[in-house]
CSV table of N, CA and C and ligand atoms in Angstrom, one decimal:
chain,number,residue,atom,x,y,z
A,1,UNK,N,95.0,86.9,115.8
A,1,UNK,CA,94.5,86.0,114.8
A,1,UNK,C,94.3,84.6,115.4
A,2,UNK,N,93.4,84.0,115.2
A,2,UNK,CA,93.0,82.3,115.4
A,2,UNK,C,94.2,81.6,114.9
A,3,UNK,N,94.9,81.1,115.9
A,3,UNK,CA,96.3,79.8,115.8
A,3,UNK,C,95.7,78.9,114.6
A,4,UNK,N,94.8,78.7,114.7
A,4,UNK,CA,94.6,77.4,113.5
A,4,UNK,C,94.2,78.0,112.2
A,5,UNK,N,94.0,79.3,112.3
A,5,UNK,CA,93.8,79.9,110.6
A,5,UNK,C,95.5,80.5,110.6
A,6,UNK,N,96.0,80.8,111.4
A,6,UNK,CA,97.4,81.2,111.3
A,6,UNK,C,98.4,80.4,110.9
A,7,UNK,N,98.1,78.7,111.6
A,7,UNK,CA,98.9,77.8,111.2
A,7,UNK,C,98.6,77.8,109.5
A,8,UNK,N,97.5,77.5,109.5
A,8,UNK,CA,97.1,76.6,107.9
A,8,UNK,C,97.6,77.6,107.0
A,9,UNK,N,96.9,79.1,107.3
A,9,UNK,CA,97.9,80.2,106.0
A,9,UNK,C,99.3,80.2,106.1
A,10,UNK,N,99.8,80.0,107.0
A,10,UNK,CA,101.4,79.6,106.8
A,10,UNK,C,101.9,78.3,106.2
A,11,UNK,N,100.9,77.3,106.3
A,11,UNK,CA,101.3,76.3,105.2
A,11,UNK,C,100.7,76.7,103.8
A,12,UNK,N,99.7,77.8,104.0
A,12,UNK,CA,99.6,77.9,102.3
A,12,UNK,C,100.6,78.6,101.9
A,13,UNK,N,101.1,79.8,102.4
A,13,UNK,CA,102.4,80.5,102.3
A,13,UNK,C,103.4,79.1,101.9
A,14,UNK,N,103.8,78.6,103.0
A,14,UNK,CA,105.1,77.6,102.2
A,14,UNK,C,104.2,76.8,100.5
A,15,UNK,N,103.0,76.7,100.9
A,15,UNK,CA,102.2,75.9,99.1
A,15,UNK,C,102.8,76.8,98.1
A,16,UNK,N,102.2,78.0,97.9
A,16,UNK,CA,102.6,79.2,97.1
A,16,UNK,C,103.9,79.3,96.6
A,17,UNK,N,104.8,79.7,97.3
A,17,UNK,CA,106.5,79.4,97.9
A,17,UNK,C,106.8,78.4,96.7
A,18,UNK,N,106.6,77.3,97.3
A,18,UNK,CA,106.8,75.7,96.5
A,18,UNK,C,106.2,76.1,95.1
A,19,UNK,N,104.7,76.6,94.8
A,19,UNK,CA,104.6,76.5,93.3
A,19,UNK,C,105.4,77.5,92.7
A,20,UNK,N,105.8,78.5,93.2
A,20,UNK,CA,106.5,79.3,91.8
A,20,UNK,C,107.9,79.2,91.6
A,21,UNK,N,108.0,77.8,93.0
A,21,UNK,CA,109.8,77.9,92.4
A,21,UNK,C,110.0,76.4,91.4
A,22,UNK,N,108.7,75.9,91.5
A,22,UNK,CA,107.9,74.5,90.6
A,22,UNK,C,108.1,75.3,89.4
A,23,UNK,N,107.1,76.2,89.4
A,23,UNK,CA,107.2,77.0,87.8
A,23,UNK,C,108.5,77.7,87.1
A,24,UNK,N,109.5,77.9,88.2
A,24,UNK,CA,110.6,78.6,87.7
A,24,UNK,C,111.4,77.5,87.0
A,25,UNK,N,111.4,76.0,88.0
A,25,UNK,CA,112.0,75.3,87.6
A,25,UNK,C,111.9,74.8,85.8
A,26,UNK,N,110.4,74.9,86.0
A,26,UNK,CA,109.9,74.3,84.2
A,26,UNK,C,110.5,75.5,83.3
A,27,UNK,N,109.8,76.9,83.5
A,27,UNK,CA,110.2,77.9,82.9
A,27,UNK,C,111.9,78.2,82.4
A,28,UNK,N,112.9,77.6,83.2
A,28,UNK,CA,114.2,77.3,83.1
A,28,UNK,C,114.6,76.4,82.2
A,29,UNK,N,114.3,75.5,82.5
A,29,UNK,CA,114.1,73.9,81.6
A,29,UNK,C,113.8,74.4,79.8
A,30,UNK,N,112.0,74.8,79.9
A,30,UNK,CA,111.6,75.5,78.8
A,30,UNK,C,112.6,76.2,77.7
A,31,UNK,N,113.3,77.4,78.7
A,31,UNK,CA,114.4,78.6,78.2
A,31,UNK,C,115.2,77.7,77.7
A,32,UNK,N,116.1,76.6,78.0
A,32,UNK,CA,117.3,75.7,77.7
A,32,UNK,C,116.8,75.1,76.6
A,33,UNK,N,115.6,74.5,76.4
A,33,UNK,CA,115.3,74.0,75.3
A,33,UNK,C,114.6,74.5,74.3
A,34,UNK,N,114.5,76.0,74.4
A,34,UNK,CA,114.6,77.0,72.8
A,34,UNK,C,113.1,76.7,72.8
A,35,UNK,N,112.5,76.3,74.2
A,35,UNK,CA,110.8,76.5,74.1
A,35,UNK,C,110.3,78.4,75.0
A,36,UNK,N,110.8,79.3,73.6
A,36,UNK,CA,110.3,80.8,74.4
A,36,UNK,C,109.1,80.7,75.2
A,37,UNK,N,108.3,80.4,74.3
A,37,UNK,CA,107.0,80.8,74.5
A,37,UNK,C,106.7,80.3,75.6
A,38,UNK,N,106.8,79.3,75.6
A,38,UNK,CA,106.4,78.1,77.4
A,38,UNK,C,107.7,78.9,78.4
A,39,UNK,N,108.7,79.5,78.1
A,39,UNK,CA,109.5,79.5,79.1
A,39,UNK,C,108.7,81.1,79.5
A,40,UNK,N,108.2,81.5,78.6
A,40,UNK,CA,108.1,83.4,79.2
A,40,UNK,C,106.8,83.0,79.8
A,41,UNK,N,105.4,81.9,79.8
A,41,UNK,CA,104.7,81.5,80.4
A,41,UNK,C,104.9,81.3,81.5
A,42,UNK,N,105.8,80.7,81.6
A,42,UNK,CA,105.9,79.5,83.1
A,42,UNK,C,107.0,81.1,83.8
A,43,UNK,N,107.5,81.6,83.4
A,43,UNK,CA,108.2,82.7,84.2
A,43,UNK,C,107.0,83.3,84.8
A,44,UNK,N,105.9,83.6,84.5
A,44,UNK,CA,104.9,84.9,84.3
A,44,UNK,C,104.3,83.7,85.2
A,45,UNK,N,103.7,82.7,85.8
A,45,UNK,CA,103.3,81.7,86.0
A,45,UNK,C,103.7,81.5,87.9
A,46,UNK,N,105.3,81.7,87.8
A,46,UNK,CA,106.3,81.5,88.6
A,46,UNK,C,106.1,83.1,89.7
A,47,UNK,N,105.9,84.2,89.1
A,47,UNK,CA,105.8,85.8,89.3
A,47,UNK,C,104.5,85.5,90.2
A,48,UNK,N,103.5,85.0,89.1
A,48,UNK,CA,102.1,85.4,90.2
A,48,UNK,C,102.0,84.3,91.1
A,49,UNK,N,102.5,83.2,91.3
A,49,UNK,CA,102.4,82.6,92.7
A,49,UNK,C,103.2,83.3,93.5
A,50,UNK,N,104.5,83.9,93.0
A,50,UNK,CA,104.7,84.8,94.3
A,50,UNK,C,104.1,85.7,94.5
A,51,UNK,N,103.5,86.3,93.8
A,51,UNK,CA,102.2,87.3,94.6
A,51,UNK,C,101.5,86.5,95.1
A,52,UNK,N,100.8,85.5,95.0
A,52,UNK,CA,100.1,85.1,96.0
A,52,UNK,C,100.9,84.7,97.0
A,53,UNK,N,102.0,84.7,97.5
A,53,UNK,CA,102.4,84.5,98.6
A,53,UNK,C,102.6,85.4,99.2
A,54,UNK,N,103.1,86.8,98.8
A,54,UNK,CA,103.2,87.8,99.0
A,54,UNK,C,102.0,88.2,99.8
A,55,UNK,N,100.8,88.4,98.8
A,55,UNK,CA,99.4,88.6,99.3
A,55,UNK,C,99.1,88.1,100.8
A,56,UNK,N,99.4,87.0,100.9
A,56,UNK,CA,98.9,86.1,102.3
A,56,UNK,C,100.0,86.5,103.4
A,57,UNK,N,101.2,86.7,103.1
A,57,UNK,CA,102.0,87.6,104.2
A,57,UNK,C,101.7,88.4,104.4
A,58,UNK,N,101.2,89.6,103.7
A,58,UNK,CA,100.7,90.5,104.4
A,58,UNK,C,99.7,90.4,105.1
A,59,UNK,N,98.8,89.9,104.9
A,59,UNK,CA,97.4,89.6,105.2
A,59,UNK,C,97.7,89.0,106.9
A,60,UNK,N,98.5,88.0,106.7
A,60,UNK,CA,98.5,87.2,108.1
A,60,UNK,C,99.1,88.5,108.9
A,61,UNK,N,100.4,89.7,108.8
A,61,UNK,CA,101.2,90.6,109.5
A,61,UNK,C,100.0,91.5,109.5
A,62,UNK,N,99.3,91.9,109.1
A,62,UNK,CA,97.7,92.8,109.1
A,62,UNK,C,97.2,92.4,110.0
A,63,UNK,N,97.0,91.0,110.2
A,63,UNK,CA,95.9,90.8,111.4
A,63,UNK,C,96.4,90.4,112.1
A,64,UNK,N,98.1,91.0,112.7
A,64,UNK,CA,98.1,90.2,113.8
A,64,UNK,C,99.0,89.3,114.6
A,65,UNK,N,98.7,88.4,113.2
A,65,UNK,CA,99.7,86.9,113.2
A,65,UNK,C,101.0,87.3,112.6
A,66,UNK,N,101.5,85.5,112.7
A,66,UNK,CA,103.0,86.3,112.2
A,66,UNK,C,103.5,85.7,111.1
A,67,UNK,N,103.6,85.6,109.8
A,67,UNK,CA,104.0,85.2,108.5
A,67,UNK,C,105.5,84.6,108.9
A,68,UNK,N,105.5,83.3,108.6
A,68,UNK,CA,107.0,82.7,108.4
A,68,UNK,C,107.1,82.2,106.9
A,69,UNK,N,108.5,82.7,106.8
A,69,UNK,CA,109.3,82.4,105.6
A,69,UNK,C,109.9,81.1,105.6
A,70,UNK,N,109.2,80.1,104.5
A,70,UNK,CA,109.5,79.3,104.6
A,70,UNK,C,110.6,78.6,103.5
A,71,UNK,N,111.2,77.5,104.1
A,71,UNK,CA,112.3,76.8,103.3
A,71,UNK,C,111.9,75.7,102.3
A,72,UNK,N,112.3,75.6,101.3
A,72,UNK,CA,111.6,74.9,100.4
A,72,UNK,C,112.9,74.0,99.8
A,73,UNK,N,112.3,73.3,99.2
A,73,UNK,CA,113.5,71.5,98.5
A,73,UNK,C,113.5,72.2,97.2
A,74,UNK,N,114.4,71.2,96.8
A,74,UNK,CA,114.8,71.5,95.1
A,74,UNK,C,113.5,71.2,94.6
A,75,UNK,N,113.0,72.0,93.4
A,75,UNK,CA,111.8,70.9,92.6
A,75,UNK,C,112.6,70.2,91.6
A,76,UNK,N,111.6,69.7,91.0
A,76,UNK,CA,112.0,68.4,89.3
A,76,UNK,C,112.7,69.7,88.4
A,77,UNK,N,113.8,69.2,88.5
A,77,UNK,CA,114.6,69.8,87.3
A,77,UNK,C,114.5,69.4,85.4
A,78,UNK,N,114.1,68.1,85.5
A,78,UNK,CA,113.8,67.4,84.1
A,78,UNK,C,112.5,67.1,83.8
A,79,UNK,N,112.4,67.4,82.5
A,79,UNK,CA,110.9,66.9,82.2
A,79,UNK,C,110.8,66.2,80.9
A,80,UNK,N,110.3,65.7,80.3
A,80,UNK,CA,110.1,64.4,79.2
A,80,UNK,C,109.7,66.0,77.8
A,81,UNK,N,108.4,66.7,78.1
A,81,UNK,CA,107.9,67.9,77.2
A,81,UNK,C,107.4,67.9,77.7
A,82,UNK,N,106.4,69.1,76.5
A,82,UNK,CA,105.2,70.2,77.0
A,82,UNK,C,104.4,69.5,77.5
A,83,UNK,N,103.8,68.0,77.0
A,83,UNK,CA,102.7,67.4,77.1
A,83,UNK,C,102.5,67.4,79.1
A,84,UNK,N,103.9,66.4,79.2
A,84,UNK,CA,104.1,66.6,80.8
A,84,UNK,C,103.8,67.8,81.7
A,85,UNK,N,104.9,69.1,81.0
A,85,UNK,CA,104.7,70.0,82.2
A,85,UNK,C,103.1,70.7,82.1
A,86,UNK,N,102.5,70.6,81.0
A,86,UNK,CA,101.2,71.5,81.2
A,86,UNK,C,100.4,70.2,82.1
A,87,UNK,N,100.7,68.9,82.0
A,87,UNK,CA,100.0,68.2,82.6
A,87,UNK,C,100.2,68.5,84.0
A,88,UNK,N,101.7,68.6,84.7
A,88,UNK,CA,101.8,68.8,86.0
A,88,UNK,C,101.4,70.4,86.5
A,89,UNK,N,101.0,71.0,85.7
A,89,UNK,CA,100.3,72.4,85.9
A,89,UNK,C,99.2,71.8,86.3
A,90,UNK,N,98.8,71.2,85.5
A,90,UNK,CA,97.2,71.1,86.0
A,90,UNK,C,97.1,70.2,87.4
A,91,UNK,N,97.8,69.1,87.5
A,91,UNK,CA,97.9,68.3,88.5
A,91,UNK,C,98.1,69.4,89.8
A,92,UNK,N,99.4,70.1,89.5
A,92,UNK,CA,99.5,71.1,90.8
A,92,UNK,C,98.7,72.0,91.3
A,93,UNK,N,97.9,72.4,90.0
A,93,UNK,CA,97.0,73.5,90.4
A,93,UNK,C,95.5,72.8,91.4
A,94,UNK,N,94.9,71.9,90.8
A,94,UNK,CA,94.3,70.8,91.5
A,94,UNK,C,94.8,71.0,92.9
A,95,UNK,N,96.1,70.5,93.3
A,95,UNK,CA,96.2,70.0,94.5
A,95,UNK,C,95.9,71.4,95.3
A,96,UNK,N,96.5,72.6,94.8
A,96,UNK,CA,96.4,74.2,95.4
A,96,UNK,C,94.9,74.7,95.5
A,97,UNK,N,94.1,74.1,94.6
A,97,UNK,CA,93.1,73.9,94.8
A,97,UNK,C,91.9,73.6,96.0
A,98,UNK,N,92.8,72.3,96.2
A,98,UNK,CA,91.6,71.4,97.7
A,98,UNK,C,92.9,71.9,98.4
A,99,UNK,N,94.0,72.5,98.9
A,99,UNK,CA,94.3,72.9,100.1
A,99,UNK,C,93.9,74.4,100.6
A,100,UNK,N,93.5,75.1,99.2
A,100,UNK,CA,92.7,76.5,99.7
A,100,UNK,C,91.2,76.3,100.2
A,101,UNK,N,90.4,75.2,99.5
A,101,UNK,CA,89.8,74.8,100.1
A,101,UNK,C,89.4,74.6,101.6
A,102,UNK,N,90.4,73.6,102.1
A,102,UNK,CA,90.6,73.2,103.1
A,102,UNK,C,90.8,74.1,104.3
A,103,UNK,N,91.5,75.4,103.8
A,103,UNK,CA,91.8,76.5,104.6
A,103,UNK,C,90.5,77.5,104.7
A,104,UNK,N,89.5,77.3,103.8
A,104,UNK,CA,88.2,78.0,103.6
A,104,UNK,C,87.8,77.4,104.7
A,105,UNK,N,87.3,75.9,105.0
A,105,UNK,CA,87.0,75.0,105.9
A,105,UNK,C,87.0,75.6,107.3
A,106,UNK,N,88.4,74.9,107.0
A,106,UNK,CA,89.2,75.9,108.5
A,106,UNK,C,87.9,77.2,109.0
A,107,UNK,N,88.2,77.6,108.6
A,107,UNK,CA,88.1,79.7,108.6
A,107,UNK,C,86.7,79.6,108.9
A,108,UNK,N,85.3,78.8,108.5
A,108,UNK,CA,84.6,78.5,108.8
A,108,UNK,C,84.2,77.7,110.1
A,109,UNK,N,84.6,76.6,110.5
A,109,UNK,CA,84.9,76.1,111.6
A,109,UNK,C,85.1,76.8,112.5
A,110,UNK,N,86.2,78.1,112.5
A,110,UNK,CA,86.9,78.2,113.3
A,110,UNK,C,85.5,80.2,113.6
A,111,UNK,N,85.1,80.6,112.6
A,111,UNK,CA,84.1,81.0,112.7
A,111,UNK,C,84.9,82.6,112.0
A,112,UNK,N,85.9,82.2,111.4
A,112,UNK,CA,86.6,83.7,111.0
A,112,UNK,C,86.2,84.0,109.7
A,113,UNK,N,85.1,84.8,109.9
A,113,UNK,CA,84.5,85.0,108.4
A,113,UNK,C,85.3,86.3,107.7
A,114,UNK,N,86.6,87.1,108.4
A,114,UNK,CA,87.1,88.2,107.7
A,114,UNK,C,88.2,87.4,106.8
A,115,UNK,N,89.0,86.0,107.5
A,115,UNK,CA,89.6,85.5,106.3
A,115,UNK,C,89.3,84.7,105.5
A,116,UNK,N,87.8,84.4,105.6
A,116,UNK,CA,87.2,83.1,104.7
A,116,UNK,C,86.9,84.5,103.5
A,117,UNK,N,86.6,85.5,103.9
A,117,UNK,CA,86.1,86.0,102.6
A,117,UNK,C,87.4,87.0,102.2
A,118,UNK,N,88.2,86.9,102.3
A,118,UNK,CA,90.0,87.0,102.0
A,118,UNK,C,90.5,86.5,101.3
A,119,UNK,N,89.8,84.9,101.6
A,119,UNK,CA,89.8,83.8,100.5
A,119,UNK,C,89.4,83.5,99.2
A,120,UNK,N,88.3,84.1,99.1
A,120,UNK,CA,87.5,84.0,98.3
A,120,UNK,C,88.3,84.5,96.7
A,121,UNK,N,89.1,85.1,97.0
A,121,UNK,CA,90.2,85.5,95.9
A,121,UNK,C,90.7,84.5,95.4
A,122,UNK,N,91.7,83.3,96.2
A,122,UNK,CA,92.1,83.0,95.5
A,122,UNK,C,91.2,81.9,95.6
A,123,UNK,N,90.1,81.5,95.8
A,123,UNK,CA,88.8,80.4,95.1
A,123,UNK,C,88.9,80.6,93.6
A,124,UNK,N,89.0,82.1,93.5
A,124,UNK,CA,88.2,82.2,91.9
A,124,UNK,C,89.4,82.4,91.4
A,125,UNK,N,90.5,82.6,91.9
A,125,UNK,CA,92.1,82.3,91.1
A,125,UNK,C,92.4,80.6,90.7
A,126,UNK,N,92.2,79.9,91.4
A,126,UNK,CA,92.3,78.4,91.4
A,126,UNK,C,91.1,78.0,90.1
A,127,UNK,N,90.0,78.4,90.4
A,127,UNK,CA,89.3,77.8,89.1
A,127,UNK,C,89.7,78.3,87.8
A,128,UNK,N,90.5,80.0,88.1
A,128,UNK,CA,90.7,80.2,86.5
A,128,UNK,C,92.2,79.4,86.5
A,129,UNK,N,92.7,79.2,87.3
A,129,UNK,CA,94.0,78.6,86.7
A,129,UNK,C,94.0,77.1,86.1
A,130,UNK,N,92.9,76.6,87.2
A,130,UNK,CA,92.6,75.0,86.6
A,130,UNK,C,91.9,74.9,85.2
A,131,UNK,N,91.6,75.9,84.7
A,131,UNK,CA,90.4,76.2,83.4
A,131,UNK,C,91.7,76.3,82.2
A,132,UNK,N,92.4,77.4,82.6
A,132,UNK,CA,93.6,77.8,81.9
A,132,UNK,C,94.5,76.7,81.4
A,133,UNK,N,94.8,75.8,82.8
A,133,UNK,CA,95.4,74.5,82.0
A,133,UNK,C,94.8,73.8,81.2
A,134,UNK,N,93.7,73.4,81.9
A,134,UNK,CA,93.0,72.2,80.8
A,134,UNK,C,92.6,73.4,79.2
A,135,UNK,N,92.5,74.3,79.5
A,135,UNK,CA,92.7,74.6,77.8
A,135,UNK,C,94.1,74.5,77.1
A,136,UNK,N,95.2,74.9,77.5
A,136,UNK,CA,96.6,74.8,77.2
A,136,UNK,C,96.8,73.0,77.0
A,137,UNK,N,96.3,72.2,77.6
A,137,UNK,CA,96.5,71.0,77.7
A,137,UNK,C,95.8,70.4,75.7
A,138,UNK,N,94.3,71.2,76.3
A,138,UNK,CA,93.8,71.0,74.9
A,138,UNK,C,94.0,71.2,73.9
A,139,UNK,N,95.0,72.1,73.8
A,139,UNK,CA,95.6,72.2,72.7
A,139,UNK,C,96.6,71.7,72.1
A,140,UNK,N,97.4,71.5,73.3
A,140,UNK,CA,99.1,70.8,73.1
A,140,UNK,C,97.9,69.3,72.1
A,141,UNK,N,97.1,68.9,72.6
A,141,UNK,CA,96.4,67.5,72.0
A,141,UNK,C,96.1,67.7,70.4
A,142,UNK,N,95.7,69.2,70.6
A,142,UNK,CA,95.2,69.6,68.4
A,142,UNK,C,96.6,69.5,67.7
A,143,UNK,N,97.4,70.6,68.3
A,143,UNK,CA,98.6,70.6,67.8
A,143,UNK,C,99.6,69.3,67.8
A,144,UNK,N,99.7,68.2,68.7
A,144,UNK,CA,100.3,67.6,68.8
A,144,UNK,C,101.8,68.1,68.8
A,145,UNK,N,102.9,67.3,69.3
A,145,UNK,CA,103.9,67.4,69.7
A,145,UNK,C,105.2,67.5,68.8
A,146,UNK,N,105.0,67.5,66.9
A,146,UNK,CA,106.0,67.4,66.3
A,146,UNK,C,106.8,68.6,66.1
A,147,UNK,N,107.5,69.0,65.4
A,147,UNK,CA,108.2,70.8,65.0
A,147,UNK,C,107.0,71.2,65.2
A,148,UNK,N,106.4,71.4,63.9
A,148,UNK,CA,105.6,72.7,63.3
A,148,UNK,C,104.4,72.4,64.4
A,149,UNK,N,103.8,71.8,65.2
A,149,UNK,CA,103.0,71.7,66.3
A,149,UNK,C,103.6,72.4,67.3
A,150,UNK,N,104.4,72.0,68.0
A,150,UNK,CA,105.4,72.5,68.2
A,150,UNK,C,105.8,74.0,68.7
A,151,UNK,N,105.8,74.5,67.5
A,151,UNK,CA,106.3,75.7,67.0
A,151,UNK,C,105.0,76.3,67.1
A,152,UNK,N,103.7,76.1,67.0
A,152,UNK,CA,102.8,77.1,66.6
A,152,UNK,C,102.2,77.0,68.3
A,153,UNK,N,102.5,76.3,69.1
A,153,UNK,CA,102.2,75.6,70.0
A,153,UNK,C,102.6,77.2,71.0
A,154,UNK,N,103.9,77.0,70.8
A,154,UNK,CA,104.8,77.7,71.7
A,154,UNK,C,105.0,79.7,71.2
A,155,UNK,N,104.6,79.6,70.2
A,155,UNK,CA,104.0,80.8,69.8
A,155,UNK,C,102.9,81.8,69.9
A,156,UNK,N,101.7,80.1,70.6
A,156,UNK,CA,100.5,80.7,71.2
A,156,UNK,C,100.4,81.3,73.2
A,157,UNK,N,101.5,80.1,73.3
A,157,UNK,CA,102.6,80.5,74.8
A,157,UNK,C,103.0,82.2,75.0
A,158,UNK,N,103.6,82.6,74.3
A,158,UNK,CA,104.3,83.7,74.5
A,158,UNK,C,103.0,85.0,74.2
A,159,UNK,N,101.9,84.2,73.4
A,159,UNK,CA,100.8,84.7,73.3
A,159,UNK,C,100.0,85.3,75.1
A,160,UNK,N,99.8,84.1,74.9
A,160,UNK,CA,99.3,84.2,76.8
A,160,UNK,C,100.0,84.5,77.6
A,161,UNK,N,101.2,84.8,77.5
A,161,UNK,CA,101.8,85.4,78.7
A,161,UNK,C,102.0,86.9,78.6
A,162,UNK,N,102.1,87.1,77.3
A,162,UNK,CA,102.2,88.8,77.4
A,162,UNK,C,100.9,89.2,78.0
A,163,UNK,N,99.6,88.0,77.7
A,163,UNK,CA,98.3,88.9,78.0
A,163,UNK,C,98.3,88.8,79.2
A,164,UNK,N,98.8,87.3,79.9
A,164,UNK,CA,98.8,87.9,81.7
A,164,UNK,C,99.7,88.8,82.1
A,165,UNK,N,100.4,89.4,81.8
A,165,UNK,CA,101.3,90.1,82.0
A,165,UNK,C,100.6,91.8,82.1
A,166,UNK,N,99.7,91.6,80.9
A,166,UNK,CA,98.7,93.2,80.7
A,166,UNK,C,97.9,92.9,82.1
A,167,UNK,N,97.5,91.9,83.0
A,167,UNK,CA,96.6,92.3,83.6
A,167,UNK,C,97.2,92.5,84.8
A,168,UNK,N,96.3,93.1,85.3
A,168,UNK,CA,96.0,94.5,86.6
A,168,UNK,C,96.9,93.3,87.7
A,169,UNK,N,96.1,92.3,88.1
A,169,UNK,CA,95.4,91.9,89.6
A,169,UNK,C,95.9,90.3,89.3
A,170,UNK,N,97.2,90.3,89.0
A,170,UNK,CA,97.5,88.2,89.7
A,170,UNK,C,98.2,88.0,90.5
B,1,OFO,FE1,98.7,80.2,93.7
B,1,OFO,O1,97.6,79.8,92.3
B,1,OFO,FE2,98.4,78.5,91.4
B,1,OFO,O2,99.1,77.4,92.6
């Protein structure tokens, strides 16, 4: 495997890594504060970034290269609410965004068209996740933030996560 598509998917590996222990941390948080619905989200949230890490270790041990396991920092343990953490969903997903990007780049440059189109998975994983927030975002805005907002808020949460949970492929 090409050193420089080897290096960069090992820092996407440690990206991945870092988001779903980001998400476990909120989904924890969530649980403590009697928010189900956001907490069985952000668990389910937390699960498929480790498949996407998962995915890319194999993929790098497939061709070759050699997948390192990487060490990761505490994330943010405290959050203000929902308003916040859906916001830093989206903020984070963005960033996971232009660094899969960047690794597309790479792969191109470097002329390895078997992992640019490898990639292409999680391209169209990043746009639905970035889509997914800003609707969840849009709503926390209808509902606004009081009890019964709230409450119907986090009801629609446990909604969506049973439904990613039915599907096949995250
Ligand atoms: Fe791995 O898709 Fe989100 O970060």
């Amino acid at each position: 495997m090409n050193t420089r598509v080897e290096k960069a998917l090992n820092e996407q590996i440690k990206k991945e890594a870092e988001s779903s222990h980001f998400y476990l941390a909120i989904a924890s948080w969530a649980e403590e504060k009697g928010l189900n619905g956001t907490a069985t989200f952000f668990y389910a949230q937390s699960d498929e970034e480790r498949f996407h890490m998962l995915k890319l270790i194999h993929f790098v041990n497939e061709r070759g290269g050699k997948a390192l396991i990487p060490g990761i920092n505490a994330p943010q343990n405290d959050f203000d609410g929902i308003k916040q953490v859906f916001g830093l969903l989206l903020e984070h997903e963005v960033a996971v965004t232009e660094s899969i990007n960047k690794l597309v780049e790479i792969c191109l440059e470097e002329k390895d068209y078997t992992t640019q189109n490898f990639l292409q998975w999680y391209v169209a994983e990043q746009l639905e996740e970035e889509a997914q927030a800003k609707t969840i975002l849009d709503r926390i805005n209808l509902t606004g933030e009081d009890k019964g907002g709230l409450y119907l808020f986090d009801r629609d949460m446990e909604q969506m996560a049973s439904q990613k949970e039915q599907m096949p492929e995250q």
